[in-house]
XYZ file of C-alpha atoms in Angstrom:
183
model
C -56.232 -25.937 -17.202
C -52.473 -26.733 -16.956
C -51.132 -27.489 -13.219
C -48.616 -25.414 -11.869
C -45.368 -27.548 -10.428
C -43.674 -26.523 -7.607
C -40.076 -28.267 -8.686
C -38.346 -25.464 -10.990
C -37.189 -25.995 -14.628
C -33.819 -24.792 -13.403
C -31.780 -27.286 -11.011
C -29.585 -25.967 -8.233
C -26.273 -25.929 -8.884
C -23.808 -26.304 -5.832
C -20.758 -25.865 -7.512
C -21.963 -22.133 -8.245
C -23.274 -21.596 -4.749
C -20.402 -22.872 -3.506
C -17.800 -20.310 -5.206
C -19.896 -17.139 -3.786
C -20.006 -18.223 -0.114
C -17.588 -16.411 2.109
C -14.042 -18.510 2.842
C -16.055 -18.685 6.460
C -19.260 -19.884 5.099
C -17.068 -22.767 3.219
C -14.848 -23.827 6.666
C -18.567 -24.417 8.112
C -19.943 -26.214 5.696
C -17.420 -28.203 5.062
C -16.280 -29.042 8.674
C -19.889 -29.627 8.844
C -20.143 -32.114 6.006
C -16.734 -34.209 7.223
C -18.648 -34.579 10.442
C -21.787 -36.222 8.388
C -19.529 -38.414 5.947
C -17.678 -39.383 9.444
C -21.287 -40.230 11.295
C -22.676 -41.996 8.217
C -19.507 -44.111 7.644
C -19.584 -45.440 11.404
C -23.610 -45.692 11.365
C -23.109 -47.913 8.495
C -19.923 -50.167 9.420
C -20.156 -50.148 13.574
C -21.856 -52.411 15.794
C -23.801 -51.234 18.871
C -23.218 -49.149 20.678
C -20.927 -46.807 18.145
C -23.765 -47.296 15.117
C -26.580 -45.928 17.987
C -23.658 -42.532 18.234
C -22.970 -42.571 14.501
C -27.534 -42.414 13.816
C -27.399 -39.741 16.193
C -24.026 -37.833 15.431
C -25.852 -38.414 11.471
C -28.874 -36.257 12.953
C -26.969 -33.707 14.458
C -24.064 -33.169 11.581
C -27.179 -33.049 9.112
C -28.775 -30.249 11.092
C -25.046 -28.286 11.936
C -24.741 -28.864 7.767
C -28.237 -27.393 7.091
C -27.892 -24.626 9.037
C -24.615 -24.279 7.355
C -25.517 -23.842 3.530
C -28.834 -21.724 4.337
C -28.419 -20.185 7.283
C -28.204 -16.783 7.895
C -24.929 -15.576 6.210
C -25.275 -19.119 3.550
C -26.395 -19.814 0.551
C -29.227 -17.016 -0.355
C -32.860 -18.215 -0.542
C -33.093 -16.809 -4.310
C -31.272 -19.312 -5.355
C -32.772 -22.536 -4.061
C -36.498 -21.325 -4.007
C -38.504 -18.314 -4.957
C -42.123 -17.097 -3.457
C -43.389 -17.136 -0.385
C -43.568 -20.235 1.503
C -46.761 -20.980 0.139
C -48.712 -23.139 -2.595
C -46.789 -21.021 -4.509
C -43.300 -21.392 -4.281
C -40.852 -23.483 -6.547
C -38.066 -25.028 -5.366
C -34.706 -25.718 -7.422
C -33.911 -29.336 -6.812
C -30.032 -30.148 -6.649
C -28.114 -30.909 -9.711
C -27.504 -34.235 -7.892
C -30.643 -35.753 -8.728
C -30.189 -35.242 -12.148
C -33.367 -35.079 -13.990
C -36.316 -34.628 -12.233
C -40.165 -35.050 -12.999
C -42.084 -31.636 -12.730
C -45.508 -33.867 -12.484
C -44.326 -36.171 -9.911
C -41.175 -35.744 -8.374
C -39.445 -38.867 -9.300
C -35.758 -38.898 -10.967
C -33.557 -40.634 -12.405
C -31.980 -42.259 -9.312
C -35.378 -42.500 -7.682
C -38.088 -43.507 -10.354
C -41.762 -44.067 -9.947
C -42.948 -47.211 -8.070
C -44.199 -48.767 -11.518
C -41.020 -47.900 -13.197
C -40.939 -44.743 -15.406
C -38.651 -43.613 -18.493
C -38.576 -39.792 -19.661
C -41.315 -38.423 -22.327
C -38.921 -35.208 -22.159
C -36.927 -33.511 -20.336
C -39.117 -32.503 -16.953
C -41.657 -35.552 -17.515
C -41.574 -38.912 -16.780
C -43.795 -41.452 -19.109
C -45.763 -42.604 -15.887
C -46.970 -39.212 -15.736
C -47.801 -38.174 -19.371
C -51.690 -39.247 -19.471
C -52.681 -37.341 -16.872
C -49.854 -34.423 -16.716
C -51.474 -31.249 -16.483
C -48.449 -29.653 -16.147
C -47.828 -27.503 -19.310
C -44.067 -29.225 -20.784
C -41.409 -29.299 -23.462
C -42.538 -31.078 -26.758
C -41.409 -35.204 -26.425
C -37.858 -35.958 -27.431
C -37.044 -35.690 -30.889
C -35.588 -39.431 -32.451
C -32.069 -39.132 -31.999
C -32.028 -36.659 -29.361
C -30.711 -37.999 -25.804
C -31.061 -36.066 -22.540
C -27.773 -35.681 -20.459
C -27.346 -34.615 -17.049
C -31.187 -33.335 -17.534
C -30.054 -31.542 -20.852
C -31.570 -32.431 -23.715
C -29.187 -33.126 -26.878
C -29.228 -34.420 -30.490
C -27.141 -37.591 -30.110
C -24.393 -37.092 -32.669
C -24.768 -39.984 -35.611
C -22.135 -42.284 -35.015
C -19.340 -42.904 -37.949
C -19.266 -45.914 -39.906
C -15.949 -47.637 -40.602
C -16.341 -50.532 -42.819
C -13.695 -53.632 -41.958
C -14.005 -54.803 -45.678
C -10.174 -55.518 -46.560
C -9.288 -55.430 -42.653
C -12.087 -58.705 -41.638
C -9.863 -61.407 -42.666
C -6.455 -59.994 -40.568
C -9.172 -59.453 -37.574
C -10.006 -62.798 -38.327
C -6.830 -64.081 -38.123
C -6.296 -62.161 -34.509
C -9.349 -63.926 -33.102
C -7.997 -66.747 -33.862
C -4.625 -66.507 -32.637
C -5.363 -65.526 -29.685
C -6.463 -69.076 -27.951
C -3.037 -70.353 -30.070
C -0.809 -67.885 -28.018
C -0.729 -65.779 -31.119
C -2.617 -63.557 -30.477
C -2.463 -60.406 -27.790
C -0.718 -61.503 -24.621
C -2.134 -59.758 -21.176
């Protein structure tokens, strides 16, 4: 019986969420987010006692910033997760990640301790002998998967050099004779 996964086949997008918020919606979160690039930036480059402020101004910007994008007048729950705060729910994971595993979570910027490529375009290879999880067929040869998108790679021209080799030739040449292309 296939496993249900509770990361959604759809990612979600900020860019879109960000052009319906309100004009005051966007001064919050964005006031909001200067102060966490601000706190992160000192937590990172102070000494004590600033970095101790800049962990704790980090805390506190990340909660003003949450509160922010899904608070009350924020981004709408529809369209980060659906159900009902159960087993059940599904979550849209943010673009940012890229592609994500349904099985296991992993991504591309985070993969699985033991190292993991993609089987297709929601499953990762370290999950595909015991997935459960009902998936897309594996990648087709020649297809490529962009941004989490899955695309047939486009075949790449071939220009014979034929007459051109010996002028190239030449140029290689040249070039440690101070003939060649000056920079």
């Amino acid at each position: 019986m296939a496993e249900h996964s509770n990361i959604s086949s759809t990612a979600f997008d900020g860019t879109v969420a960000w052009t319906a918020l309100p004009a005051h919606v966007q001064a919050r979160v964005g006031a909001a987010a200067v102060e966490l690039g601000v706190a992160m930036a000192i937590s990172e480059h102070a000494r004590m006692p600033a970095c101790r402020a800049g962990d704790e101004a980090m805390e506190r910007a990340g909660e003003l910033l949450r509160e922010a994008v899904v608070g009350y007048d924020g981004v709408p729950e529809g369209a980060w997760w659906a159900g009902t705060g159960d087993e059940a729910s599904v979550f849209s994971i943010p673009s940012v990640l890229g592609m994500v595993c349904q099985a296991c979570g992993c991504s591309q910027l985070d993969p699985c301790p033991g190292g993991c490529g993609w089987h297709s375009g929601d499953l990762c290879t370290a999950c595909v002998p015991n997935a459960g999880i009902a998936t897309a067929a594996p990648l087709r040869p020649g297809d490529v998967v962009v941004d989490g998108v899955v695309r047939p790679e486009p075949p790449m021209p071939v220009q014979p050099l034929g007459r051109r080799l010996g002028e190239i030739a030449r140029a290689i040449d040249g070039i440690d004779q101070g003939g060649g292309d000056e920079r």
